[in-house]
């Protein structure tokens, strides 16, 4: 059996490093790669699973450490196991890719997030902690649950339903054919299978293997081009046939190839709760059978994805054409959708999608970006289409073993406290902050309200005829200045007003006066985000390197005045796009920051824009913490956006709702 002496004997480099280094979470980066790979493979879980003897031994150790509780685990999974050993085996299987917890004393998700090298190596969290992590001093925390879904009454496990079911698989890796066949062998009823593959060899294997599966009635296999990812083949080849079924499941082979090994956890997570876990699948099928208004099902978003996985990100512009075609209004920035593109659905719930005749040229060609394409937008539109057609979205939350209609999981990762935030950021050497909606907020929330106030003043002075028209003219002028620069670099407010002066016949002095007046109106409305400002100043006091980075048309001096007004005045570096000619939202400022970072200095950025402050710095390998802006938090609280459409610059609406939204969003997390 694995013991301390064996590890010392086989991995002396590990122990000498552990002995000499206080920050043990960096262990995997420093030990010899060959030893790490070989010995971890020997000493931990392998892809083939455990013997009964292994399971019994690990169960004994977990119980002795107080880290497995049979009754608690069964209750959390809403499931009755035949014995303790079966329950522990269930956790051993799911604990490598799911967020389930074995007891109140061990949080699987937090262990992975605090020790990401373990996750990237594909190690089992609890097994690693028992064999290595505890003696290495790895961070291990009690189980927490940030989200408590409004569960629905689940139909008890039952036999086959009367539903006519189709399985639609897109296969790029041949091992997924084996995976799907193994799962279907235990499926509660017979199905028809539709498979799209990349070549003739895969087609032959798919045909032979699925036809040999006792639960499969009919098999249709198509060799398809590498065009349209998983949605293209489903819609081009099978959309018409799928409409003759009561229910269909769409899945595709998925791997994330980075960190030196295939990251299969996301695919395993989706595969488990969409196809493999028969306890869950039986409940889902019975639910669909008994609830005709449930239109789509998928598990809640994968727990190791970024907090902003349920945000539109760069995809809303790409969704406009589809939204118009389906008659859907795109409003909120966060939404529930099957992240990863795998789901169960009633064809009627996706009628507009399946009714259309498709060609492969209807989809963007490879190579596709990691985000920001019509296919990424289509994935996000599925839930909206289901609801448009009068159906509900059904979710499964593995941590509590519950089915639910509650979509508030999309913001569950934003539950936090000021104290936790202090600990999170205090672990870094260099912390960067955004400005607007991060350190400062506007009293009336609306960014263009200062321009409207200036417009009203100019109307009163008979300089312009209409305040709202002035706001549009002013914003158009800024766009034209950017266009003249070929959208390279950035512009400041004085450049915009200089352009307006030429357009409207103002003098140079008038242009500068009006630019200063717009800023003065905005400065007057600036208020602090108190907890964030306090934390910012605390970091400076303890000698952290602190940077403030903003994409804005205000000058560096103007931004400095805004920050000084809220109590941020010394001890930091200020990077303003209008001065530097580099922006966060196009990556040039992040490249600048990355190149300026000293070696081995840890860095994190805090900001509210999911793309500019989170996704893009992440693309540059920079750690980030996304926070909620006031409108996002307002939405999370269950309130409607009061500034939608024509109400965007309605002064009565701004004066009524702006202060409420701004105050509600002062602290940028939930649960305070």
XYZ file of C-alpha atoms in Angstrom:
672
model
C 0.000 0.000 0.000
C 1.013 3.615 -0.428
C 2.898 4.948 2.564
C 5.149 7.795 3.521
C 8.324 5.706 3.312
C 7.512 4.547 -0.220
C 6.939 8.112 -1.368
C 10.196 9.246 0.236
C 12.020 6.426 -1.487
C 10.549 6.990 -4.931
C 10.245 10.785 -4.860
C 13.194 12.215 -2.878
C 13.073 15.393 -4.981
C 9.547 16.065 -3.760
C 10.437 15.809 -0.104
C 13.568 17.932 -0.323
C 11.574 20.609 -2.133
C 8.677 20.403 0.320
C 11.117 20.768 3.187
C 12.696 23.881 1.733
C 9.715 25.743 0.237
C 6.836 27.369 2.164
C 4.550 27.794 -0.851
C 3.749 24.161 -1.467
C 1.109 24.806 -4.104
C 3.975 25.538 -6.514
C 5.320 22.028 -6.063
C 4.269 20.694 -9.449
C 6.056 23.497 -11.255
C 9.391 22.833 -9.586
C 9.888 19.055 -9.374
C 11.258 16.991 -12.173
C 8.568 16.512 -14.847
C 9.511 12.913 -15.564
C 9.416 11.851 -11.909
C 6.162 13.699 -11.319
C 4.361 12.080 -14.232
C 5.658 8.551 -13.556
C 5.263 8.481 -9.801
C 1.889 10.228 -9.597
C 0.609 7.693 -12.109
C 1.846 4.899 -9.792
C 0.683 6.333 -6.517
C -2.722 7.775 -7.382
C -5.898 7.030 -9.251
C -5.460 5.728 -12.767
C -7.881 6.030 -15.660
C -9.022 2.424 -15.238
C -10.318 3.000 -11.722
C -9.777 1.084 -8.489
C -10.030 -2.503 -7.316
C -12.434 -3.326 -4.496
C -9.428 -3.689 -2.202
C -8.213 -0.207 -3.175
C -11.653 1.287 -2.537
C -11.935 -0.388 0.875
C -8.485 0.853 1.870
C -9.150 4.419 0.748
C -12.552 4.388 2.435
C -10.941 3.331 5.701
C -8.387 6.139 5.488
C -11.009 8.736 4.516
C -13.230 7.753 7.437
C -10.318 7.820 9.890
C -9.541 11.366 8.708
C -13.210 12.352 9.039
C -13.404 13.065 5.312
C -16.131 10.635 4.202
C -19.590 10.561 5.757
C -21.865 7.899 4.256
C -25.154 9.307 5.537
C -24.215 12.897 4.666
C -23.049 11.999 1.153
C -26.218 9.984 0.477
C -28.383 12.877 1.652
C -26.435 15.400 -0.431
C -26.813 13.245 -3.536
C -30.537 12.618 -2.827
C -29.801 8.968 -3.410
C -29.987 5.639 -1.593
C -26.904 3.461 -2.009
C -26.803 -0.275 -1.336
C -23.899 0.117 1.079
C -21.194 2.480 2.256
C -18.670 1.048 -0.188
C -20.947 1.797 -3.155
C -21.411 5.384 -1.979
C -17.673 5.904 -1.609
C -17.015 4.365 -5.025
C -19.576 6.786 -6.460
C -17.623 9.674 -4.942
C -14.273 8.284 -6.123
C -15.632 8.177 -9.660
C -17.249 11.629 -9.672
C -14.702 13.443 -7.552
C -12.218 13.702 -10.451
C -14.532 15.790 -12.612
C -17.464 16.958 -10.495
C -17.952 19.329 -7.569
C -19.525 16.727 -5.269
C -18.226 16.635 -1.685
C -17.543 13.506 0.418
C -18.318 15.048 3.816
C -18.841 18.414 5.520
C -15.090 18.493 6.174
C -13.708 18.469 2.617
C -14.565 20.703 -0.334
C -13.561 19.033 -3.608
C -13.994 22.141 -5.740
C -11.998 24.393 -3.421
C -9.174 21.845 -3.157
C -8.813 21.885 -6.935
C -9.076 25.668 -7.144
C -6.499 26.172 -4.391
C -4.203 23.514 -5.890
C -4.638 23.864 -9.637
C -1.624 21.685 -10.426
C -3.585 18.725 -9.008
C -6.518 19.501 -11.272
C -4.307 19.898 -14.351
C -2.602 16.571 -13.634
C -6.005 14.855 -13.477
C -5.503 13.719 -9.879
C -8.419 12.909 -7.585
C -8.735 15.659 -4.971
C -9.427 13.518 -1.902
C -7.024 10.741 -2.896
C -4.286 13.286 -3.453
C -4.975 14.936 -0.115
C -4.835 11.618 1.741
C -1.664 10.440 -0.029
C 0.246 13.705 -0.374
C -1.618 16.933 0.270
C -2.119 16.675 4.008
C 1.578 16.160 4.772
C 2.564 18.775 2.175
C 0.394 21.369 3.890
C -1.911 21.831 0.914
C -4.923 24.080 1.424
C -8.018 22.028 2.313
C -11.260 23.641 3.443
C -14.628 22.478 4.810
C -17.426 21.954 2.308
C -19.314 25.090 1.314
C -22.322 25.606 -0.921
C -22.713 29.091 -2.360
C -25.897 28.210 -4.217
C -29.019 26.517 -2.881
C -31.338 25.797 -5.799
C -35.110 25.856 -5.621
C -35.418 22.121 -6.167
C -38.372 20.500 -7.886
C -39.862 17.208 -6.814
C -38.002 14.566 -8.772
C -39.759 11.559 -10.197
C -38.403 8.446 -8.511
C -36.309 6.048 -10.564
C -38.566 4.122 -12.883
C -38.446 1.878 -15.883
C -38.569 2.758 -19.564
C -40.875 5.574 -20.624
C -42.957 5.708 -23.756
C -40.788 8.474 -25.180
C -39.304 7.996 -28.637
C -35.660 8.969 -28.189
C -32.801 9.834 -30.543
C -29.128 10.153 -29.638
C -27.181 12.574 -31.831
C -23.383 12.227 -31.512
C -20.633 14.187 -33.256
C -17.385 12.212 -32.915
C -13.856 13.421 -33.596
C -11.997 11.105 -31.186
C -12.645 7.370 -31.570
C -12.547 6.620 -27.822
C -15.798 8.551 -27.452
C -17.562 5.883 -29.508
C -16.572 3.368 -26.826
C -17.704 5.809 -24.129
C -21.124 6.328 -25.717
C -21.628 2.601 -26.357
C -20.740 1.721 -22.761
C -23.239 4.287 -21.480
C -26.003 3.153 -23.862
C -25.527 -0.465 -22.787
C -26.948 0.569 -19.390
C -29.523 3.017 -20.773
C -33.059 2.505 -19.400
C -34.704 2.118 -22.819
C -34.029 1.628 -26.521
C -32.925 4.535 -28.708
C -32.027 5.419 -32.282
C -28.532 6.768 -32.906
C -27.381 9.444 -35.379
C -23.611 9.850 -35.660
C -21.468 12.321 -37.599
C -17.771 11.457 -37.924
C -14.659 12.909 -39.516
C -13.568 9.985 -41.714
C -14.437 6.542 -43.091
C -12.472 4.699 -40.420
C -14.504 6.306 -37.655
C -17.676 5.668 -39.665
C -16.911 1.958 -39.822
C -16.210 1.751 -36.089
C -19.325 3.767 -35.214
C -21.548 1.577 -37.403
C -20.174 -1.707 -36.028
C -20.097 -0.683 -32.373
C -23.491 0.999 -32.168
C -25.201 -1.776 -34.139
C -23.771 -4.264 -31.638
C -25.317 -2.339 -28.734
C -28.485 -4.061 -27.520
C -30.207 -0.777 -26.592
C -29.768 0.709 -30.083
C -32.516 0.138 -32.644
C -31.326 2.032 -35.717
C -27.965 3.618 -36.568
C -27.346 6.407 -39.080
C -23.727 7.410 -39.692
C -22.540 10.324 -41.836
C -18.978 11.347 -42.734
C -18.920 15.152 -42.521
C -16.450 17.989 -43.229
C -14.714 19.904 -40.456
C -17.172 22.768 -40.763
C -19.714 24.015 -38.266
C -18.208 22.262 -35.244
C -20.841 20.095 -33.539
C -23.890 22.170 -34.540
C -23.232 22.119 -38.293
C -23.440 18.315 -38.728
C -26.474 18.027 -36.446
C -28.397 20.692 -38.355
C -27.256 19.879 -41.896
C -27.506 16.093 -41.662
C -30.060 15.254 -38.993
C -32.363 18.213 -38.180
C -35.262 16.884 -40.233
C -35.102 13.351 -38.771
C -34.771 14.588 -35.185
C -38.147 16.316 -35.389
C -39.920 12.952 -35.516
C -38.766 12.104 -31.963
C -40.195 13.085 -28.600
C -36.758 13.819 -27.218
C -33.167 13.885 -28.427
C -29.752 14.148 -26.807
C -26.972 16.056 -28.559
C -23.378 15.298 -27.541
C -19.939 15.630 -29.061
C -16.415 14.490 -28.286
C -14.665 17.224 -26.357
C -11.119 17.613 -25.055
C -9.153 20.580 -23.829
C -5.517 20.074 -24.780
C -3.224 22.115 -22.562
C -0.803 21.754 -19.634
C 0.814 18.688 -21.217
C -2.205 16.380 -21.029
C -5.762 16.125 -22.320
C -8.113 17.876 -19.908
C -11.160 15.598 -20.037
C -12.900 16.754 -16.850
C -15.399 19.043 -18.614
C -16.324 16.304 -21.104
C -16.564 13.759 -18.279
C -18.793 16.130 -16.309
C -21.211 16.617 -19.201
C -21.105 12.959 -20.200
C -21.846 11.814 -16.660
C -24.953 13.908 -16.106
C -26.279 13.787 -19.666
C -25.763 10.110 -20.431
C -23.828 7.949 -17.995
C -25.318 8.378 -14.511
C -28.448 6.264 -14.816
C -29.810 7.493 -11.480
C -29.893 11.030 -12.932
C -30.924 10.024 -16.459
C -33.928 8.006 -15.269
C -35.148 11.025 -13.306
C -34.660 13.294 -16.314
C -36.539 10.974 -18.692
C -39.389 10.499 -16.220
C -39.514 14.249 -15.714
C -39.785 14.907 -19.466
C -42.449 12.191 -19.694
C -44.528 13.800 -16.927
C -43.849 17.483 -17.669
C -44.636 18.415 -21.276
C -43.552 22.025 -20.720
C -39.950 21.131 -19.898
C -38.079 21.810 -23.129
C -34.335 21.392 -22.535
C -32.110 19.781 -19.899
C -28.429 20.061 -19.023
C -26.286 20.161 -15.862
C -25.335 23.516 -14.389
C -22.216 25.102 -15.888
C -18.944 23.265 -15.279
C -17.567 24.391 -11.931
C -13.944 24.948 -13.100
C -15.021 27.353 -15.830
C -14.475 31.088 -15.167
C -17.131 32.861 -13.101
C -18.261 34.678 -16.240
C -18.979 31.524 -18.313
C -22.683 32.459 -18.447
C -21.981 35.933 -19.856
C -22.505 36.882 -23.494
C -18.852 38.015 -23.697
C -18.041 38.840 -27.353
C -20.997 36.928 -28.754
C -23.994 39.246 -28.549
C -23.234 41.004 -31.885
C -22.981 37.598 -33.572
C -26.398 36.651 -32.153
C -28.298 39.635 -33.548
C -29.197 37.980 -36.852
C -30.474 34.820 -35.158
C -32.326 36.834 -32.515
C -34.122 38.880 -35.173
C -35.024 35.728 -37.106
C -36.487 34.103 -33.990
C -38.085 37.254 -32.573
C -36.005 37.306 -29.394
C -34.856 40.478 -27.620
C -31.318 40.315 -26.258
C -31.209 42.204 -22.979
C -29.382 40.790 -19.951
C -25.652 40.138 -20.148
C -25.797 36.910 -18.090
C -27.899 34.003 -19.295
C -28.402 30.270 -18.831
C -27.440 28.046 -21.746
C -25.805 24.609 -22.220
C -22.153 25.656 -21.936
C -20.259 23.116 -24.013
C -23.103 22.628 -26.497
C -24.481 19.337 -25.067
C -28.080 18.869 -23.926
C -31.379 16.966 -24.034
C -34.271 18.725 -25.787
C -37.765 18.368 -27.142
C -37.704 19.124 -30.869
C -40.750 21.388 -30.456
C -38.809 23.532 -27.991
C -36.180 24.202 -30.689
C -38.614 24.249 -33.587
C -37.241 27.330 -35.401
C -33.723 25.927 -35.218
C -34.628 22.475 -36.550
C -37.184 23.628 -39.145
C -34.652 25.511 -41.230
C -32.751 23.887 -44.111
C -28.965 24.253 -43.625
C -25.814 23.985 -45.713
C -22.303 23.831 -44.287
C -21.541 27.213 -45.826
C -24.148 28.690 -43.459
C -21.583 28.267 -40.681
C -18.251 30.066 -40.229
C -15.208 28.189 -41.511
C -12.276 27.014 -39.432
C -10.178 28.142 -37.754
C -12.612 29.685 -35.293
C -11.592 31.948 -32.412
C -11.872 30.679 -28.847
C -14.873 32.952 -28.456
C -16.841 35.437 -30.524
C -18.435 33.613 -33.472
C -21.882 32.683 -34.787
C -21.498 29.188 -33.346
C -20.644 30.506 -29.875
C -23.674 32.799 -30.176
C -25.936 29.943 -31.316
C -24.973 27.913 -28.254
C -26.029 30.821 -26.019
C -29.306 31.282 -27.902
C -30.661 27.778 -27.214
C -32.108 28.493 -23.777
C -33.666 31.737 -24.984
C -35.348 29.920 -27.882
C -36.733 27.248 -25.564
C -38.274 29.928 -23.343
C -39.501 31.900 -26.360
C -41.467 28.803 -27.378
C -43.138 28.509 -23.996
C -40.987 25.749 -22.507
C -38.820 25.626 -19.382
C -35.129 24.934 -18.933
C -34.329 22.057 -16.568
C -30.963 21.820 -14.784
C -29.146 19.320 -12.575
C -26.900 20.547 -9.747
C -24.419 17.774 -8.834
C -23.375 19.244 -5.493
C -26.894 18.852 -4.077
C -28.117 16.069 -6.393
C -31.190 18.060 -7.411
C -33.149 18.867 -10.547
C -34.319 22.463 -10.702
C -35.790 25.173 -12.919
C -33.806 27.784 -10.954
C -31.301 29.522 -13.250
C -29.685 31.676 -10.560
C -26.648 29.380 -10.717
C -25.387 31.650 -13.486
C -24.298 34.156 -10.806
C -23.625 31.781 -7.899
C -19.842 32.170 -8.155
C -20.201 35.863 -7.330
C -21.112 35.183 -3.698
C -18.291 36.722 -1.658
C -17.436 38.883 1.333
C -15.017 41.758 1.801
C -12.944 39.592 4.137
C -12.667 36.747 1.616
C -11.774 39.271 -1.058
C -9.048 40.648 1.198
C -7.550 37.158 1.540
C -7.851 36.447 -2.182
C -6.077 39.603 -3.302
C -3.580 39.653 -0.443
C -1.966 36.497 -1.824
C -0.705 38.403 -4.886
C 2.346 40.658 -5.237
C 0.812 42.988 -7.840
C -2.887 43.885 -7.954
C -4.502 45.904 -10.729
C -7.916 47.603 -10.544
C -10.331 48.946 -13.126
C -11.855 52.383 -12.383
C -15.524 52.743 -13.342
C -17.888 50.379 -11.482
C -14.857 48.932 -9.678
C -13.433 51.729 -7.531
C -15.924 54.462 -8.426
C -19.613 54.509 -9.274
C -21.912 57.125 -10.716
C -24.711 58.417 -8.502
C -27.267 58.061 -11.286
C -25.645 55.004 -12.878
C -26.095 56.127 -16.522
C -22.658 56.870 -18.106
C -24.150 59.295 -20.652
C -26.094 61.364 -18.135
C -23.280 63.934 -17.912
C -23.534 64.416 -21.685
C -27.303 64.882 -21.397
C -26.849 67.508 -18.684
C -24.374 69.331 -20.899
C -26.853 69.110 -23.767
C -29.569 70.663 -21.611
C -27.185 73.471 -20.657
C -26.347 74.089 -24.325
C -30.059 74.114 -25.210
C -30.633 76.719 -22.498
C -27.794 78.806 -23.985
C -29.272 78.236 -27.472
C -26.056 76.577 -28.653
C -27.928 73.414 -29.707
C -31.620 72.727 -30.199
C -32.138 69.348 -28.502
C -30.267 67.705 -25.616
C -30.813 64.095 -26.699
C -29.748 64.895 -30.248
C -26.624 66.513 -28.834
C -25.696 63.297 -26.976
C -25.960 61.352 -30.229
C -23.948 63.979 -32.126
C -21.280 63.993 -29.440
C -20.979 60.176 -29.432
C -20.923 60.082 -33.230
C -18.096 62.617 -33.174
C -16.045 60.377 -30.895
C -16.585 57.501 -33.292
C -15.465 59.617 -36.234
C -12.264 60.613 -34.437
C -11.526 56.928 -33.799
C -12.264 56.195 -37.427
C -9.827 58.898 -38.558
C -7.169 57.110 -36.488
C -8.093 53.784 -38.127
C -9.221 52.657 -34.659
C -5.599 52.508 -33.520
C -4.773 53.774 -30.046
C -7.435 55.848 -28.315
C -8.952 59.337 -28.188
C -9.430 61.825 -25.381
C -12.410 64.061 -24.699
C -10.674 67.166 -26.068
C -10.092 65.518 -29.448
C -13.806 64.711 -29.649
C -14.833 68.272 -28.853
C -12.316 69.644 -31.310
C -14.057 67.558 -34.000
C -17.438 68.854 -32.770
C -16.144 72.436 -32.983
C -15.302 71.961 -36.662
C -18.686 70.377 -37.255
C -20.798 72.895 -35.333
C -18.791 76.074 -35.860
C -17.518 76.479 -32.322
C -14.326 78.238 -31.406
C -11.378 76.346 -29.930
C -12.096 77.978 -26.584
C -15.736 76.866 -26.679
C -14.735 73.300 -27.495
C -12.367 73.133 -24.529
C -14.940 74.760 -22.257
C -17.673 72.245 -23.178
C -15.289 69.291 -22.799
C -14.397 70.519 -19.298
C -18.074 71.088 -18.534
C -19.007 67.515 -19.478
C -16.260 66.233 -17.203
C -17.403 68.528 -14.380
C -20.945 67.128 -14.552
C -19.544 63.571 -14.398
C -17.098 64.360 -11.594
C -19.934 65.793 -9.529
C -21.775 62.445 -9.738
C -18.768 60.250 -8.869
C -19.100 58.321 -5.602
C -16.884 55.653 -3.994
C -17.413 51.920 -3.961
C -16.523 52.043 -0.290
C -15.459 48.449 0.380
C -13.339 48.355 -2.761
C -11.662 51.670 -1.972
C -10.910 50.507 1.578
C -9.391 47.289 0.268
C -7.406 49.217 -2.358
C -5.841 51.450 0.278
C -5.135 48.513 2.602
C -3.122 46.846 -0.160
C -1.041 49.990 -0.599
C -0.419 50.214 3.157
C 1.003 46.670 3.227
C 3.353 47.576 0.331
C 1.684 45.678 -2.469
C 2.358 46.928 -5.976
C -0.948 48.445 -7.095
C -1.993 49.606 -10.557
C -5.149 51.303 -11.819
C -5.984 50.670 -15.487
C -8.869 52.282 -17.369
C -10.230 52.402 -20.915
C -11.622 55.945 -21.061
C -11.751 59.134 -23.094
C -11.006 61.136 -19.955
C -7.397 62.249 -19.557
C -5.061 60.906 -16.917
C -5.423 64.130 -14.938
C -9.230 63.887 -15.042
C -9.220 60.247 -13.923
C -6.841 61.218 -11.096
C -9.359 63.820 -9.913
C -12.159 61.238 -9.900
C -10.037 58.809 -7.901
C -8.959 61.500 -5.458
C -12.596 62.375 -4.846
C -13.300 58.842 -3.588
C -10.137 58.619 -1.476
C -7.678 57.022 -3.893
C -4.787 59.423 -4.282
C -1.291 58.001 -3.656
C 0.828 54.879 -3.898
C -0.319 53.472 -7.228
C 0.494 53.564 -10.932
C -2.245 54.950 -13.178
C -2.600 53.655 -16.761
C -5.189 55.514 -18.837
C -5.896 54.492 -22.419
C -6.367 58.038 -23.737
C -2.818 58.884 -22.627
C -1.070 55.612 -23.434
C -2.848 54.874 -26.707
C -3.313 51.303 -25.439
C -6.615 49.729 -24.434
C -7.707 46.767 -22.351
C -10.525 45.809 -24.712
C -8.181 45.204 -27.656
C -5.412 43.609 -25.587
C -2.712 46.226 -26.192
C -2.767 47.441 -22.588
C -2.571 43.858 -21.296
C 0.422 43.201 -23.498
C 2.006 46.348 -22.059
C 1.309 45.218 -18.492
C 2.531 41.688 -19.093
C 5.819 42.898 -20.542
C 6.365 45.137 -17.498
C 5.867 42.380 -14.914
C 9.040 41.247 -13.123
C 9.774 37.532 -13.249
C 8.071 35.437 -10.571
C 5.849 38.322 -9.439
C 2.249 37.141 -9.060
C -0.381 39.393 -10.641
C -4.170 39.708 -10.598
C -6.556 42.247 -12.134
C -9.952 43.204 -10.683
C -12.673 44.659 -12.903
C -16.333 44.509 -13.914
C -16.136 44.160 -17.700
C -16.338 40.437 -18.504
C -14.405 40.854 -21.746
C -11.906 43.691 -21.171
C -11.227 42.946 -17.489
C -11.496 39.138 -17.464
C -11.579 37.223 -20.733
C -8.877 39.194 -22.580
C -6.303 39.358 -19.747
C -6.932 35.644 -19.311
C -6.015 35.175 -22.972
C -2.679 36.806 -22.106
C -2.157 34.420 -19.206
C -2.939 37.052 -16.575
C -4.941 36.111 -13.485
C -8.138 38.098 -13.061
C -11.110 38.482 -10.738
C -14.364 39.520 -12.375
C -16.802 41.477 -10.234
C -20.418 42.488 -10.829
C -21.218 45.976 -12.044
C -24.304 47.564 -10.433
C -26.697 46.596 -13.241
C -25.522 42.971 -13.198
C -26.007 42.829 -9.435
C -29.406 44.517 -9.806
C -30.380 41.765 -12.246
C -29.016 39.106 -9.877
C -31.311 40.524 -7.202
C -34.288 39.714 -9.410
C -34.990 43.261 -10.625
C -35.588 44.321 -14.213
C -33.157 46.669 -15.945
C -34.854 50.094 -15.765
C -32.737 51.519 -18.615
C -33.600 49.175 -21.484
C -34.202 50.476 -25.008
C -35.772 53.936 -25.200
C -35.433 54.291 -21.423
C -31.636 54.266 -21.705
C -31.381 58.062 -21.510
C -34.796 58.926 -20.072
C -34.033 61.528 -17.407
C -37.055 60.748 -15.238
C -36.071 57.087 -15.241
C -32.437 57.938 -14.483
C -33.366 60.173 -11.526
C -35.825 57.610 -10.151
C -33.865 54.376 -10.529
C -30.234 55.451 -10.951
C -29.457 56.050 -7.243
C -31.143 52.772 -6.275
C -29.133 50.745 -8.777
C -25.912 52.539 -7.851
C -26.404 52.000 -4.108
C -27.433 48.371 -4.576
C -24.277 47.726 -6.580
C -21.842 49.521 -4.292
C -20.364 46.196 -3.106
C -19.767 44.166 -6.289
C -20.603 40.700 -4.921
C -23.647 38.814 -3.701
C -24.332 37.583 -0.195
C -22.956 40.476 1.863
